[in-house]
């Protein structure tokens, strides 16, 4: 499982806007059902200009335009996420499910 750093700029397969990763493995409430996706993001370069976030999974990424900052703490966090994601009790949504 790949975990991109915060600040990474991506373009989705069916998207026209660039998005900046602002969260990893965020929970999402869709019609009263709680689940998670791999990433939460905001539009780049505007940033978080509304309460709405964009959610997507790794397989939805067409292009990584810029990779965010990565240091030792980030590497440790990513390893922890990879271990803990196996124990998440919520379903993993797809972007098709939450459209």
CSV table of N, CA and C in Angstrom, one decimal:
chain,number,residue,atom,x,y,z
A,1,UNK,N,0.8,-1.2,0.0
A,1,UNK,CA,0.0,0.0,0.0
A,1,UNK,C,0.9,1.2,0.0
A,2,UNK,N,0.6,2.1,-0.9
A,2,UNK,CA,1.4,3.4,-1.0
A,2,UNK,C,0.6,4.4,-0.2
A,3,UNK,N,1.4,5.2,0.6
A,3,UNK,CA,0.8,6.3,1.3
A,3,UNK,C,1.5,7.6,1.0
A,4,UNK,N,0.9,8.5,0.3
A,4,UNK,CA,1.5,9.7,-0.1
A,4,UNK,C,1.5,10.7,1.0
A,5,UNK,N,2.6,11.5,1.1
A,5,UNK,CA,2.7,12.6,2.1
A,5,UNK,C,1.7,13.7,1.9
A,6,UNK,N,1.4,14.3,3.1
A,6,UNK,CA,0.6,15.5,3.0
A,6,UNK,C,1.2,16.5,2.1
A,7,UNK,N,0.4,17.3,1.4
A,7,UNK,CA,0.9,18.3,0.5
A,7,UNK,C,1.2,17.8,-0.9
A,8,UNK,N,1.0,16.5,-1.1
A,8,UNK,CA,1.2,15.9,-2.5
A,8,UNK,C,0.1,16.5,-3.4
A,9,UNK,N,0.5,16.8,-4.6
A,9,UNK,CA,-0.4,17.3,-5.6
A,9,UNK,C,-0.7,16.2,-6.6
A,10,UNK,N,-2.0,15.9,-6.8
A,10,UNK,CA,-2.3,14.8,-7.8
A,10,UNK,C,-3.4,15.3,-8.7
A,11,UNK,N,-3.5,14.6,-9.8
A,11,UNK,CA,-4.6,14.7,-10.8
A,11,UNK,C,-5.3,13.3,-10.9
A,12,UNK,N,-6.6,13.3,-10.7
A,12,UNK,CA,-7.3,12.1,-10.7
A,12,UNK,C,-7.6,11.6,-12.1
A,13,UNK,N,-7.9,10.4,-12.3
A,13,UNK,CA,-8.2,9.8,-13.7
A,13,UNK,C,-9.3,10.5,-14.4
A,14,UNK,N,-10.3,10.8,-13.7
A,14,UNK,CA,-11.5,11.5,-14.4
A,14,UNK,C,-11.6,13.0,-13.9
A,15,UNK,N,-10.5,13.5,-13.4
A,15,UNK,CA,-10.6,14.9,-12.9
A,15,UNK,C,-10.0,15.9,-13.8
A,16,UNK,N,-10.4,17.1,-13.6
A,16,UNK,CA,-9.8,18.2,-14.4
A,16,UNK,C,-9.0,19.2,-13.5
A,17,UNK,N,-9.2,19.1,-12.2
A,17,UNK,CA,-8.5,20.0,-11.3
A,17,UNK,C,-7.4,19.2,-10.6
A,18,UNK,N,-6.3,19.9,-10.2
A,18,UNK,CA,-5.3,19.3,-9.3
A,18,UNK,C,-5.8,19.3,-7.9
A,19,UNK,N,-5.5,18.3,-7.1
A,19,UNK,CA,-5.9,18.2,-5.7
A,19,UNK,C,-4.6,18.1,-4.9
A,20,UNK,N,-4.7,18.7,-3.6
A,20,UNK,CA,-3.6,18.6,-2.7
A,20,UNK,C,-4.0,17.7,-1.5
A,21,UNK,N,-3.3,16.7,-1.2
A,21,UNK,CA,-3.6,15.8,-0.1
A,21,UNK,C,-3.5,16.5,1.2
A,22,UNK,N,-4.6,16.4,2.0
A,22,UNK,CA,-4.7,17.1,3.3
A,22,UNK,C,-4.9,16.1,4.4
A,23,UNK,N,-5.3,14.8,4.1
A,23,UNK,CA,-5.5,13.8,5.1
A,23,UNK,C,-5.3,12.4,4.5
A,24,UNK,N,-5.0,11.5,5.3
A,24,UNK,CA,-4.8,10.1,4.9
A,24,UNK,C,-5.8,9.2,5.7
A,25,UNK,N,-6.4,8.3,5.0
A,25,UNK,CA,-7.4,7.4,5.6
A,25,UNK,C,-8.5,8.1,6.4
A,26,UNK,N,-9.1,9.2,5.8
A,26,UNK,CA,-10.1,9.9,6.5
A,26,UNK,C,-11.4,9.1,6.5
A,27,UNK,N,-12.2,9.2,7.6
A,27,UNK,CA,-13.5,8.7,7.7
A,27,UNK,C,-14.5,9.6,7.0
A,28,UNK,N,-15.5,9.0,6.4
A,28,UNK,CA,-16.4,9.7,5.5
A,28,UNK,C,-17.8,9.2,5.9
A,29,UNK,N,-18.8,10.1,6.1
A,29,UNK,CA,-20.2,9.7,6.3
A,29,UNK,C,-20.9,9.9,5.0
A,30,UNK,N,-21.4,8.8,4.5
A,30,UNK,CA,-22.1,8.9,3.2
A,30,UNK,C,-23.5,8.3,3.5
A,31,UNK,N,-24.5,9.1,3.4
A,31,UNK,CA,-25.9,8.7,3.7
A,31,UNK,C,-26.1,7.9,5.0
A,32,UNK,N,-25.4,8.3,6.0
A,32,UNK,CA,-25.5,7.7,7.3
A,32,UNK,C,-24.6,6.5,7.5
A,33,UNK,N,-23.8,6.1,6.5
A,33,UNK,CA,-22.9,5.0,6.6
A,33,UNK,C,-21.5,5.5,6.7
A,34,UNK,N,-20.7,5.1,7.7
A,34,UNK,CA,-19.4,5.5,7.9
A,34,UNK,C,-18.4,4.5,7.2
A,35,UNK,N,-17.5,5.1,6.5
A,35,UNK,CA,-16.4,4.3,5.8
A,35,UNK,C,-15.2,5.2,5.7
A,36,UNK,N,-14.2,4.7,5.0
A,36,UNK,CA,-13.0,5.5,4.8
A,36,UNK,C,-12.5,5.4,3.3
A,37,UNK,N,-11.7,6.4,3.0
A,37,UNK,CA,-11.0,6.3,1.7
A,37,UNK,C,-9.5,6.6,2.0
A,38,UNK,N,-8.7,6.4,1.0
A,38,UNK,CA,-7.3,6.6,1.2
A,38,UNK,C,-6.9,8.0,1.5
A,39,UNK,N,-7.5,9.0,0.8
A,39,UNK,CA,-7.1,10.4,0.9
A,39,UNK,C,-8.2,11.3,1.0
A,40,UNK,N,-8.0,12.5,1.7
A,40,UNK,CA,-8.8,13.6,1.6
A,40,UNK,C,-8.0,14.7,1.0
A,41,UNK,N,-8.6,15.7,0.3
A,41,UNK,CA,-7.8,16.7,-0.4
A,41,UNK,C,-8.7,17.9,-0.6
A,42,UNK,N,-7.9,19.0,-1.0
A,42,UNK,CA,-8.6,20.3,-1.4
A,42,UNK,C,-8.1,20.6,-2.8
A,43,UNK,N,-8.8,21.5,-3.4
A,43,UNK,CA,-8.4,22.0,-4.8
A,43,UNK,C,-7.1,22.8,-4.7
A,44,UNK,N,-6.2,22.5,-5.6
A,44,UNK,CA,-4.9,23.2,-5.7
A,44,UNK,C,-5.1,24.2,-6.9
A,45,UNK,N,-4.7,25.4,-6.8
A,45,UNK,CA,-3.9,26.1,-5.7
A,45,UNK,C,-4.8,26.8,-4.7
A,46,UNK,N,-6.2,26.8,-4.9
A,46,UNK,CA,-7.0,27.6,-4.0
A,46,UNK,C,-7.0,27.2,-2.5
A,47,UNK,N,-6.8,25.9,-2.2
A,47,UNK,CA,-6.8,25.4,-0.9
A,47,UNK,C,-8.2,25.1,-0.3
A,48,UNK,N,-8.3,25.0,1.0
A,48,UNK,CA,-9.5,24.7,1.6
A,48,UNK,C,-10.4,25.9,1.7
A,49,UNK,N,-11.2,26.2,0.7
A,49,UNK,CA,-12.0,27.5,0.7
A,49,UNK,C,-13.4,27.2,1.1
A,50,UNK,N,-13.8,25.9,1.3
A,50,UNK,CA,-15.1,25.6,1.8
A,50,UNK,C,-15.0,24.4,2.7
A,51,UNK,N,-16.0,24.1,3.4
A,51,UNK,CA,-15.9,22.9,4.3
A,51,UNK,C,-15.8,21.6,3.5
A,52,UNK,N,-16.1,21.6,2.3
A,52,UNK,CA,-16.1,20.4,1.5
A,52,UNK,C,-14.7,19.9,1.2
A,53,UNK,N,-14.5,18.6,1.4
A,53,UNK,CA,-13.2,18.0,1.0
A,53,UNK,C,-13.5,17.0,-0.1
A,54,UNK,N,-12.5,16.7,-0.8
A,54,UNK,CA,-12.6,15.7,-1.9
A,54,UNK,C,-11.9,14.4,-1.4
A,55,UNK,N,-12.6,13.3,-1.6
A,55,UNK,CA,-12.1,12.0,-1.1
A,55,UNK,C,-11.8,11.1,-2.3
A,56,UNK,N,-10.7,10.3,-2.2
A,56,UNK,CA,-10.4,9.4,-3.3
A,56,UNK,C,-9.4,8.3,-2.8
A,57,UNK,N,-9.2,7.3,-3.6
A,57,UNK,CA,-8.3,6.2,-3.3
A,57,UNK,C,-7.1,6.2,-4.2
A,58,UNK,N,-6.1,5.5,-3.8
A,58,UNK,CA,-4.9,5.5,-4.6
A,58,UNK,C,-5.1,5.1,-6.0
A,59,UNK,N,-6.0,4.1,-6.3
A,59,UNK,CA,-6.2,3.7,-7.7
A,59,UNK,C,-6.9,4.8,-8.5
A,60,UNK,N,-7.4,5.8,-7.9
A,60,UNK,CA,-8.0,6.9,-8.7
A,60,UNK,C,-7.0,7.9,-9.2
A,61,UNK,N,-5.8,7.8,-8.8
A,61,UNK,CA,-4.8,8.8,-9.2
A,61,UNK,C,-4.3,8.5,-10.6
A,62,UNK,N,-4.3,9.5,-11.4
A,62,UNK,CA,-3.8,9.4,-12.8
A,62,UNK,C,-2.3,9.9,-12.8
A,63,UNK,N,-2.0,11.0,-12.0
A,63,UNK,CA,-0.7,11.5,-12.1
A,63,UNK,C,-0.3,12.2,-10.7
A,64,UNK,N,0.9,12.0,-10.3
A,64,UNK,CA,1.4,12.7,-9.1
A,64,UNK,C,2.2,13.8,-9.7
A,65,UNK,N,1.7,15.0,-9.5
A,65,UNK,CA,2.4,16.2,-10.0
A,65,UNK,C,3.5,16.7,-9.1
A,66,UNK,N,3.4,16.5,-7.8
A,66,UNK,CA,4.4,16.9,-6.8
A,66,UNK,C,4.2,16.1,-5.6
A,67,UNK,N,5.3,15.6,-5.1
A,67,UNK,CA,5.2,14.8,-3.8
A,67,UNK,C,5.6,15.6,-2.6
A,68,UNK,N,4.7,15.6,-1.6
A,68,UNK,CA,4.9,16.3,-0.4
A,68,UNK,C,6.2,15.9,0.4
A,69,UNK,N,6.4,16.7,1.4
A,69,UNK,CA,7.6,16.5,2.3
A,69,UNK,C,7.6,15.2,3.0
A,70,UNK,N,8.7,14.5,3.0
A,70,UNK,CA,8.9,13.2,3.6
A,70,UNK,C,10.1,13.2,4.5
A,71,UNK,N,10.0,12.9,5.8
A,71,UNK,CA,11.2,12.8,6.6
A,71,UNK,C,11.0,11.5,7.5
A,72,UNK,N,11.8,11.4,8.5
A,72,UNK,CA,11.8,10.2,9.3
A,72,UNK,C,10.5,10.0,10.0
A,73,UNK,N,9.9,11.1,10.5
A,73,UNK,CA,8.6,11.0,11.2
A,73,UNK,C,7.5,10.5,10.2
A,74,UNK,N,7.6,11.1,9.0
A,74,UNK,CA,6.6,10.7,7.9
A,74,UNK,C,6.7,9.2,7.6
A,75,UNK,N,8.0,8.7,7.5
A,75,UNK,CA,8.2,7.3,7.2
A,75,UNK,C,7.6,6.4,8.3
A,76,UNK,N,7.9,6.8,9.6
A,76,UNK,CA,7.3,6.0,10.7
A,76,UNK,C,5.8,6.0,10.7
A,77,UNK,N,5.2,7.2,10.4
A,77,UNK,CA,3.8,7.3,10.3
A,77,UNK,C,3.2,6.4,9.2
A,78,UNK,N,3.8,6.4,8.1
A,78,UNK,CA,3.4,5.5,7.0
A,78,UNK,C,3.4,4.1,7.3
A,79,UNK,N,4.5,3.7,8.0
A,79,UNK,CA,4.6,2.3,8.4
A,79,UNK,C,3.5,1.9,9.4
A,80,UNK,N,3.2,2.8,10.3
A,80,UNK,CA,2.2,2.6,11.3
A,80,UNK,C,0.8,2.4,10.6
A,81,UNK,N,0.6,3.3,9.6
A,81,UNK,CA,-0.7,3.3,8.9
A,81,UNK,C,-0.8,1.9,8.2
A,82,UNK,N,0.2,1.5,7.5
A,82,UNK,CA,0.2,0.2,6.8
A,82,UNK,C,-0.1,-1.0,7.7
A,83,UNK,N,0.3,-0.9,9.0
A,83,UNK,CA,0.0,-2.0,9.9
A,83,UNK,C,-1.4,-1.9,10.4
A,84,UNK,N,-1.8,-0.6,10.7
A,84,UNK,CA,-3.2,-0.4,11.3
A,84,UNK,C,-4.3,-0.5,10.3
A,85,UNK,N,-4.1,-0.3,9.0
A,85,UNK,CA,-5.2,-0.3,8.1
A,85,UNK,C,-5.8,-1.7,8.0
A,86,UNK,N,-5.1,-2.7,8.3
A,86,UNK,CA,-5.6,-4.0,8.3
A,86,UNK,C,-6.7,-4.2,9.4
A,87,UNK,N,-6.6,-3.4,10.4
A,87,UNK,CA,-7.6,-3.6,11.5
A,87,UNK,C,-8.7,-2.6,11.5
A,88,UNK,N,-8.8,-1.8,10.5
A,88,UNK,CA,-9.9,-0.8,10.4
A,88,UNK,C,-11.2,-1.6,10.2
A,89,UNK,N,-12.2,-1.3,11.0
A,89,UNK,CA,-13.5,-2.0,11.0
A,89,UNK,C,-14.5,-1.4,10.0
A,90,UNK,N,-14.2,-0.2,9.6
A,90,UNK,CA,-15.1,0.4,8.6
A,90,UNK,C,-14.9,0.0,7.2
A,91,UNK,N,-15.9,0.0,6.3
A,91,UNK,CA,-15.6,-0.4,4.9
A,91,UNK,C,-14.8,0.7,4.2
A,92,UNK,N,-14.1,0.2,3.2
A,92,UNK,CA,-13.3,1.2,2.4
A,92,UNK,C,-14.2,1.5,1.2
A,93,UNK,N,-14.6,2.8,1.2
A,93,UNK,CA,-15.5,3.3,0.1
A,93,UNK,C,-14.7,3.5,-1.2
A,94,UNK,N,-15.4,3.5,-2.3
A,94,UNK,CA,-14.8,3.9,-3.6
A,94,UNK,C,-15.4,5.3,-3.9
A,95,UNK,N,-14.8,6.0,-4.8
A,95,UNK,CA,-15.4,7.3,-5.2
A,95,UNK,C,-16.7,7.2,-5.9
A,96,UNK,N,-16.9,6.1,-6.5
A,96,UNK,CA,-18.2,5.8,-7.2
A,96,UNK,C,-19.3,5.7,-6.1
A,97,UNK,N,-19.0,5.1,-5.0
A,97,UNK,CA,-20.0,4.9,-4.0
A,97,UNK,C,-20.4,6.2,-3.3
A,98,UNK,N,-19.5,7.2,-3.3
A,98,UNK,CA,-19.9,8.4,-2.5
A,98,UNK,C,-20.2,9.6,-3.5
A,99,UNK,N,-20.3,9.3,-4.8
A,99,UNK,CA,-20.6,10.4,-5.7
A,99,UNK,C,-22.1,10.9,-5.5
